Short mmCIF file of C-alpha atoms in Angstrom, two decimals:
data_model
loop_
_atom_site.label_atom_id
_atom_site.label_comp_id
_atom_site.label_asym_id
_atom_site.label_seq_id
_atom_site.Cartn_x
_atom_site.Cartn_y
_atom_site.Cartn_z
CA MET Y 20 -29.15 28.46 -16.96
CA MET Y 21 -32.37 26.64 -17.70
CA LEU Y 22 -35.06 28.92 -19.16
CA THR Y 23 -38.51 28.34 -17.75
CA ILE Y 24 -41.35 29.24 -20.11
CA LEU Y 25 -44.80 29.27 -18.52
CA PHE Y 26 -47.67 28.43 -20.83
CA SER Y 27 -50.63 30.32 -19.39
CA ALA Y 28 -53.75 29.73 -21.46
CA ARG Y 29 -56.93 27.70 -21.22
CA PRO Y 30 -56.06 24.16 -20.08
CA ASP Y 31 -57.67 22.59 -23.14
CA SER Y 32 -55.24 24.44 -25.43
CA TRP Y 33 -52.06 22.91 -23.98
CA ASP Y 34 -52.40 19.67 -25.92
CA GLN Y 35 -52.48 21.69 -29.15
CA TYR Y 36 -49.36 23.68 -28.26
CA ASP Y 37 -47.21 21.12 -26.44
CA ASP Y 38 -45.41 19.58 -29.41
CA PRO Y 39 -45.40 22.62 -31.77
CA LEU Y 40 -44.04 24.96 -29.11
CA ASN Y 41 -41.33 22.61 -27.89
CA ASP Y 42 -40.33 21.85 -31.49
CA ALA Y 43 -40.21 25.53 -32.44
CA LEU Y 44 -38.06 26.42 -29.43
CA SER Y 45 -35.65 23.60 -30.23
CA ASP Y 46 -35.49 24.60 -33.90
CA ALA Y 47 -34.71 28.19 -32.86
CA GLY Y 48 -31.66 26.97 -30.96
CA ILE Y 49 -32.99 27.95 -27.55
CA GLY Y 50 -31.71 25.87 -24.74
CA PRO Y 51 -31.70 24.54 -22.28
CA PHE Y 52 -35.38 25.28 -21.66
CA ARG Y 53 -38.53 23.79 -20.27
CA VAL Y 54 -42.13 24.65 -21.11
CA VAL Y 55 -44.51 24.13 -18.21
CA THR Y 56 -48.09 24.92 -17.28
CA GLN Y 57 -47.20 25.39 -13.61
CA ALA Y 58 -44.03 26.68 -11.98
CA ALA Y 59 -42.78 28.55 -8.94
CA ALA Y 60 -43.10 32.27 -9.64
CA ASP Y 61 -39.40 32.93 -9.03
CA GLU Y 62 -38.43 30.42 -11.75
CA VAL Y 63 -40.39 31.90 -14.67
CA ASP Y 64 -38.47 33.71 -17.44
CA TYR Y 65 -41.16 34.03 -20.13
CA ILE Y 66 -44.93 33.72 -20.19
CA VAL Y 67 -46.75 32.51 -23.28
CA TYR Y 68 -50.12 34.03 -22.56
CA ALA Y 69 -53.78 34.07 -23.49
CA PRO Y 70 -55.95 36.66 -21.70
CA ASP Y 71 -58.62 34.06 -20.90
CA SER Y 72 -56.17 32.05 -18.80
CA GLY Y 73 -57.10 33.78 -15.54
CA LEU Y 74 -53.61 35.14 -14.86
CA THR Y 75 -53.75 38.88 -14.10
CA ASP Y 76 -50.92 39.63 -11.65
CA PHE Y 77 -47.52 39.54 -13.31
CA SER Y 78 -45.72 41.32 -10.47
CA VAL Y 79 -45.15 37.98 -8.72
CA PHE Y 80 -42.60 36.87 -11.36
CA PRO Y 81 -39.27 38.49 -10.40
CA ARG Y 82 -37.30 36.93 -13.30
CA LEU Y 83 -39.88 37.67 -16.00
CA LYS Y 84 -38.33 38.97 -19.23
CA ALA Y 85 -41.35 39.23 -21.56
CA VAL Y 86 -45.02 38.35 -22.00
CA LEU Y 87 -45.81 36.77 -25.37
CA SER Y 88 -49.52 36.94 -26.17
CA LEU Y 89 -51.16 34.28 -28.30
CA TRP Y 90 -53.85 36.77 -29.35
CA ALA Y 91 -53.64 39.51 -31.96
CA GLY Y 92 -55.79 41.82 -29.83
CA VAL Y 93 -54.32 43.14 -26.59
CA GLU Y 94 -57.09 45.41 -25.35
CA ARG Y 95 -57.73 43.13 -22.38
CA ILE Y 96 -54.12 43.25 -21.19
CA VAL Y 97 -52.45 46.41 -22.48
CA GLY Y 98 -53.63 48.41 -19.47
CA ASN Y 99 -52.47 45.87 -16.88
CA PRO Y 100 -50.09 47.84 -14.62
CA THR Y 101 -48.35 44.68 -13.41
CA ILE Y 102 -46.90 44.01 -16.88
CA THR Y 103 -43.70 46.01 -16.72
CA VAL Y 104 -41.72 43.88 -19.19
CA PRO Y 105 -42.00 43.86 -23.00
CA LEU Y 106 -45.42 42.71 -24.21
CA ALA Y 107 -45.69 41.22 -27.70
CA ARG Y 108 -48.93 40.58 -29.54
CA MET Y 109 -49.41 37.68 -31.93
CA VAL Y 110 -48.90 38.34 -35.62
CA ASP Y 111 -48.18 35.22 -37.60
CA ALA Y 112 -48.69 33.68 -41.03
CA GLY Y 113 -51.71 31.66 -39.90
CA LEU Y 114 -53.55 34.73 -38.62
CA ARG Y 115 -52.76 36.69 -41.78
CA GLU Y 116 -53.81 33.93 -44.15
CA GLY Y 117 -56.95 33.12 -42.17
CA MET Y 118 -58.05 36.76 -42.18
CA GLN Y 119 -57.27 37.16 -45.87
CA GLU Y 120 -59.45 34.16 -46.69
CA TRP Y 121 -62.37 35.17 -44.46
CA VAL Y 122 -62.41 38.79 -45.64
CA THR Y 123 -62.02 37.85 -49.30
CA GLY Y 124 -64.82 35.29 -49.06
CA HIS Y 125 -67.32 37.69 -47.53
CA VAL Y 126 -66.35 40.60 -49.78
CA LEU Y 127 -66.90 38.37 -52.82
CA ARG Y 128 -70.21 37.13 -51.39
CA HIS Y 129 -71.58 40.67 -51.24
CA HIS Y 130 -69.85 41.86 -54.41
CA LEU Y 131 -71.37 39.02 -56.47
CA GLY Y 132 -74.76 39.17 -54.75
CA MET Y 133 -74.63 35.49 -53.86
CA ASP Y 134 -77.40 35.68 -51.28
CA ALA Y 135 -79.98 36.47 -53.96
CA HIS Y 136 -79.37 33.05 -55.49
CA ILE Y 137 -78.57 30.98 -52.41
CA LEU Y 138 -81.62 32.31 -50.57
CA GLY Y 139 -83.74 33.08 -53.63
CA THR Y 140 -87.23 31.80 -54.37
CA PRO Y 141 -87.23 28.63 -56.52
CA GLY Y 142 -88.69 29.24 -59.96
CA ILE Y 143 -87.94 32.97 -59.96
CA TRP Y 144 -85.40 33.84 -62.66
CA THR Y 145 -83.85 37.19 -61.73
CA LYS Y 146 -80.81 38.12 -63.76
CA GLN Y 147 -78.69 40.83 -62.18
CA VAL Y 148 -75.10 40.93 -63.40
CA PRO Y 149 -72.65 42.26 -60.79
CA PRO Y 150 -70.01 44.83 -61.72
CA LEU Y 151 -66.44 43.73 -62.18
CA ALA Y 152 -64.17 44.01 -59.16
CA ARG Y 153 -62.38 46.96 -60.76
CA ASP Y 154 -65.67 48.88 -60.58
CA ARG Y 155 -66.30 48.15 -56.89
CA THR Y 156 -64.72 50.19 -54.08
CA VAL Y 157 -63.82 48.37 -50.87
CA ALA Y 158 -62.57 50.33 -47.86
CA ILE Y 159 -60.35 48.73 -45.24
CA LEU Y 160 -60.37 50.60 -41.93
CA GLY Y 161 -57.17 49.59 -40.17
CA LEU Y 162 -53.95 48.97 -42.11
CA GLY Y 163 -51.98 46.94 -39.61
CA GLU Y 164 -50.74 43.43 -40.35
CA LEU Y 165 -54.21 41.92 -40.90
CA GLY Y 166 -55.69 44.94 -42.65
CA ALA Y 167 -52.73 45.22 -45.02
CA ALA Y 168 -52.88 41.48 -45.77
CA SER Y 169 -56.60 41.66 -46.54
CA ALA Y 170 -56.10 44.74 -48.72
CA GLU Y 171 -53.34 42.96 -50.63
CA ALA Y 172 -55.65 40.05 -51.46
CA LEU Y 173 -58.45 42.35 -52.64
CA VAL Y 174 -56.08 44.44 -54.75
CA HIS Y 175 -54.88 41.21 -56.36
CA LEU Y 176 -58.48 40.40 -57.31
CA GLY Y 177 -58.82 43.78 -58.99
CA PHE Y 178 -60.98 45.69 -56.50
CA ARG Y 179 -60.59 49.42 -56.07
CA VAL Y 180 -59.27 49.35 -52.54
CA SER Y 181 -58.96 52.34 -50.25
CA GLY Y 182 -57.65 52.21 -46.72
CA TRP Y 183 -57.71 54.30 -43.59
CA SER Y 184 -55.39 54.43 -40.62
CA ARG Y 185 -54.82 56.91 -37.83
CA ARG Y 186 -51.35 57.72 -39.09
CA PRO Y 187 -50.14 58.06 -42.72
CA LYS Y 188 -49.34 54.83 -44.53
CA ALA Y 189 -48.56 53.85 -48.10
CA LEU Y 190 -49.48 50.43 -49.49
CA PRO Y 191 -49.11 49.31 -53.13
CA GLY Y 192 -52.14 49.27 -55.38
CA MET Y 193 -54.45 51.25 -53.13
CA GLN Y 194 -55.25 54.75 -51.96
CA CYS Y 195 -54.48 55.36 -48.30
CA HIS Y 196 -56.17 57.94 -46.10
CA HIS Y 197 -55.54 59.02 -42.53
CA GLY Y 198 -56.92 61.33 -39.88
CA ALA Y 199 -60.47 62.55 -39.34
CA GLU Y 200 -60.87 64.09 -42.79
CA GLY Y 201 -59.38 61.04 -44.45
CA LEU Y 202 -61.88 58.79 -42.68
CA ASP Y 203 -64.80 60.77 -44.07
CA THR Y 204 -63.34 60.69 -47.57
CA CYS Y 205 -62.75 56.95 -47.35
CA LEU Y 206 -66.30 56.19 -46.19
CA ARG Y 207 -68.00 58.38 -48.81
CA GLU Y 208 -66.52 56.19 -51.56
CA ALA Y 209 -66.97 52.79 -49.92
CA GLU Y 210 -69.52 50.30 -51.19
CA ILE Y 211 -68.11 47.62 -48.88
CA VAL Y 212 -66.39 48.53 -45.59
CA VAL Y 213 -64.12 46.07 -43.75
CA LEU Y 214 -63.24 46.90 -40.13
CA LEU Y 215 -59.83 45.72 -38.96
CA LEU Y 216 -58.95 48.33 -36.37
CA PRO Y 217 -57.79 47.58 -32.83
CA ASP Y 218 -60.10 48.33 -29.91
CA THR Y 219 -58.82 51.56 -28.36
CA PRO Y 220 -60.54 54.64 -26.93
CA ALA Y 221 -59.84 56.38 -30.25
CA THR Y 222 -61.50 53.68 -32.38
CA GLN Y 223 -64.55 52.73 -30.30
CA ASN Y 224 -67.80 53.54 -32.12
CA ILE Y 225 -65.88 54.69 -35.18
CA LEU Y 226 -68.95 53.59 -37.13
CA ASN Y 227 -71.72 55.66 -35.59
CA SER Y 228 -74.78 57.53 -36.83
CA ARG Y 229 -72.65 60.31 -38.36
CA THR Y 230 -70.11 58.12 -40.13
CA LEU Y 231 -72.71 55.60 -41.30
CA ASP Y 232 -74.58 58.45 -42.98
CA LEU Y 233 -71.49 59.16 -45.08
CA LEU Y 234 -71.69 55.79 -46.82
CA PRO Y 235 -73.31 55.32 -50.22
CA THR Y 236 -76.86 54.02 -49.81
CA GLY Y 237 -76.88 50.23 -49.55
CA ALA Y 238 -73.23 49.87 -48.53
CA VAL Y 239 -72.18 46.67 -46.79
CA ILE Y 240 -70.37 46.50 -43.42
CA ILE Y 241 -68.02 43.59 -42.67
CA ASN Y 242 -66.53 43.47 -39.17
CA PRO Y 243 -63.93 40.83 -38.31
CA GLY Y 244 -62.02 43.32 -36.15
CA ARG Y 245 -63.48 44.25 -32.76
CA GLY Y 246 -67.08 44.55 -31.55
CA PRO Y 247 -66.78 48.02 -29.96
CA LEU Y 248 -65.81 49.56 -33.30
CA ILE Y 249 -69.53 49.78 -34.12
CA ASP Y 250 -72.32 51.66 -32.37
CA ASP Y 251 -74.83 48.80 -32.44
CA ASP Y 252 -77.93 50.98 -32.14
CA ALA Y 253 -76.74 53.22 -34.95
CA LEU Y 254 -76.04 50.24 -37.20
CA LEU Y 255 -79.45 48.69 -36.54
CA ALA Y 256 -81.11 52.01 -37.37
CA ALA Y 257 -79.09 52.29 -40.59
CA LEU Y 258 -80.09 48.76 -41.58
CA ASP Y 259 -83.76 49.41 -40.84
CA SER Y 260 -83.73 52.57 -42.96
CA ASP Y 261 -81.91 50.81 -45.85
CA ARG Y 262 -78.99 53.21 -45.45
CA VAL Y 263 -76.84 50.11 -44.97
CA GLY Y 264 -77.65 47.10 -47.14
CA HIS Y 265 -76.17 44.33 -44.99
CA ALA Y 266 -73.81 43.75 -42.08
CA THR Y 267 -71.66 40.64 -41.71
CA LEU Y 268 -70.38 40.60 -38.14
CA ASP Y 269 -67.84 38.23 -36.61
CA VAL Y 270 -67.08 40.11 -33.37
CA PHE Y 271 -69.29 41.64 -30.70
CA ARG Y 272 -69.18 43.61 -27.47
CA VAL Y 273 -70.38 40.54 -25.57
CA GLU Y 274 -69.36 37.05 -26.72
CA PRO Y 275 -70.98 34.68 -27.23
CA LEU Y 276 -73.58 37.04 -28.65
CA PRO Y 277 -76.63 36.84 -26.33
CA THR Y 278 -79.48 34.83 -27.80
CA ASP Y 279 -81.89 37.75 -27.48
CA HIS Y 280 -79.66 40.23 -29.30
CA PRO Y 281 -81.46 41.83 -32.29
CA TYR Y 282 -78.59 40.94 -34.62
CA TRP Y 283 -79.63 37.27 -34.57
CA ALA Y 284 -83.08 37.88 -36.03
CA HIS Y 285 -82.33 40.82 -38.31
CA PRO Y 286 -82.78 39.87 -41.99
CA LYS Y 287 -79.87 42.08 -43.04
CA VAL Y 288 -77.33 40.78 -40.55
CA THR Y 289 -75.08 37.74 -40.82
CA VAL Y 290 -73.57 36.58 -37.52
CA THR Y 291 -70.45 34.42 -37.52
CA PRO Y 292 -69.05 33.17 -34.18
CA HIS Y 293 -65.66 34.94 -34.02
CA ILE Y 294 -64.04 32.64 -36.56
CA ALA Y 295 -62.54 35.13 -39.01
CA SER Y 296 -59.01 34.26 -37.96
CA GLU Y 297 -57.72 32.04 -35.18
CA THR Y 298 -54.22 31.62 -33.86
CA ARG Y 299 -52.80 28.39 -35.29
CA PRO Y 300 -50.43 26.60 -32.87
CA ALA Y 301 -47.97 25.53 -35.57
CA THR Y 302 -47.34 29.03 -36.91
CA ALA Y 303 -47.83 30.89 -33.61
CA SER Y 304 -45.26 28.71 -31.87
CA LYS Y 305 -42.61 29.77 -34.39
CA VAL Y 306 -43.29 33.45 -33.65
CA VAL Y 307 -43.07 32.84 -29.89
CA ALA Y 308 -39.80 30.95 -30.29
CA GLU Y 309 -38.31 33.65 -32.51
CA ASN Y 310 -39.19 36.35 -29.99
CA ILE Y 311 -37.57 34.42 -27.16
CA ARG Y 312 -34.50 33.83 -29.32
CA ARG Y 313 -34.32 37.56 -30.07
CA LYS Y 314 -34.70 38.55 -26.44
CA GLU Y 315 -32.00 36.14 -25.34
CA ALA Y 316 -29.69 37.42 -28.08
CA GLY Y 317 -30.32 41.08 -27.26
CA GLU Y 318 -32.05 41.71 -30.60
CA PRO Y 319 -35.24 43.76 -31.16
CA MET Y 320 -38.38 41.70 -30.50
CA LEU Y 321 -41.24 41.32 -32.97
CA ASN Y 322 -44.71 42.88 -32.66
CA LEU Y 323 -44.09 44.77 -29.43
CA VAL Y 324 -47.12 46.60 -28.08
CA ASP Y 325 -46.96 50.39 -27.87
CA ARG Y 326 -48.67 51.03 -24.52
CA GLY Y 327 -49.25 54.67 -25.47
CA VAL Y 328 -51.50 53.89 -28.43
CA GLY Y 329 -52.89 50.62 -27.06
CA TYR Y 330 -51.71 48.11 -29.67
#
C-alpha cells in the first residue's frame, strides 16, 4: 500500500525539504510512498509537522500512525488532545552541532571578556587576563540531547562543567546534580549558567529572584533554551543591582521580542533572534525517514515524547 506522508509546515519551508525528505525516505528503503502538502484526511499515514503550520486537529486523520515534529520543543503541541498517536520531537545532528557551536561561542565570549575589547574605548589600554577554562565553572541546566552535547564541548575545552536535571544523570567529565537541592548547589558554583531545559510547568521561572540570588556576584546567564525559563522582572532587577553581570538571550516569552521590551536597551543584555540552533532539512529529513522506517518495521521509534513530563 502506498504510504502518504503529509508535510505540514509553513509553505515557504517546503522547497527546502522537498528533495532532502524524498531522498532520505528512498535511502531508508521506504516505499512505495508519496510526500504531499495536501491530501484527503483518510489517506494520511504520517504527518511531518511544524507547530506554526496552522494544523491543530489531528482527529480527522483515521489512518494516522505518528506525528513527527520538525522542532526540538514540543510545548505547543504536547497537550493537544487530538494527538493520540506517537509524537516524536526532533533531535538530529544539525540541531546538536548548531547548539554546541552557539553555546560554546557565547561561553567563550564571556569567559574571555571579549566585550571589553570589542566595545572598549580607543586609546585605553586595560590589561585584564582571563582565567584558564579549567578555573571557570559553567553550569548547564538541562542535560537532554542539546544540553549534553553543549556540556561535552565545554568539557573538551577544559571548563569545570556542572549540570542539573530533574532526574539523576551521569555524564563524563562533569559533576551532575538533580532535584531541588541539587539545583541550588549547582547555581551557587556557577559563574556562567546555560539554560537548555524544556518549557514545562516544572521549569517555568526556574531562574527567579530566589535562584538568581544564589549565583556568585557578576555571574552570566545564557539562554538558548526557552523564554519562560526566566522570570524577566527578576532578571532585570538582578542586572540592575549588578548581581548578574550579563545576560545573553536567544529565546523569549513573546517572539519576535517586542520593540519596546527593556531587554533591547539594557546595557547588560545581548539579544539574539532565536538563532542558537535551527532544524537543518538535510539532517532532519534523515531522522524523519528513520522514524517512519522503524514504525513500519515495528521497531521502537526515536525521540518519542513522554506526555506525562511534557517532553
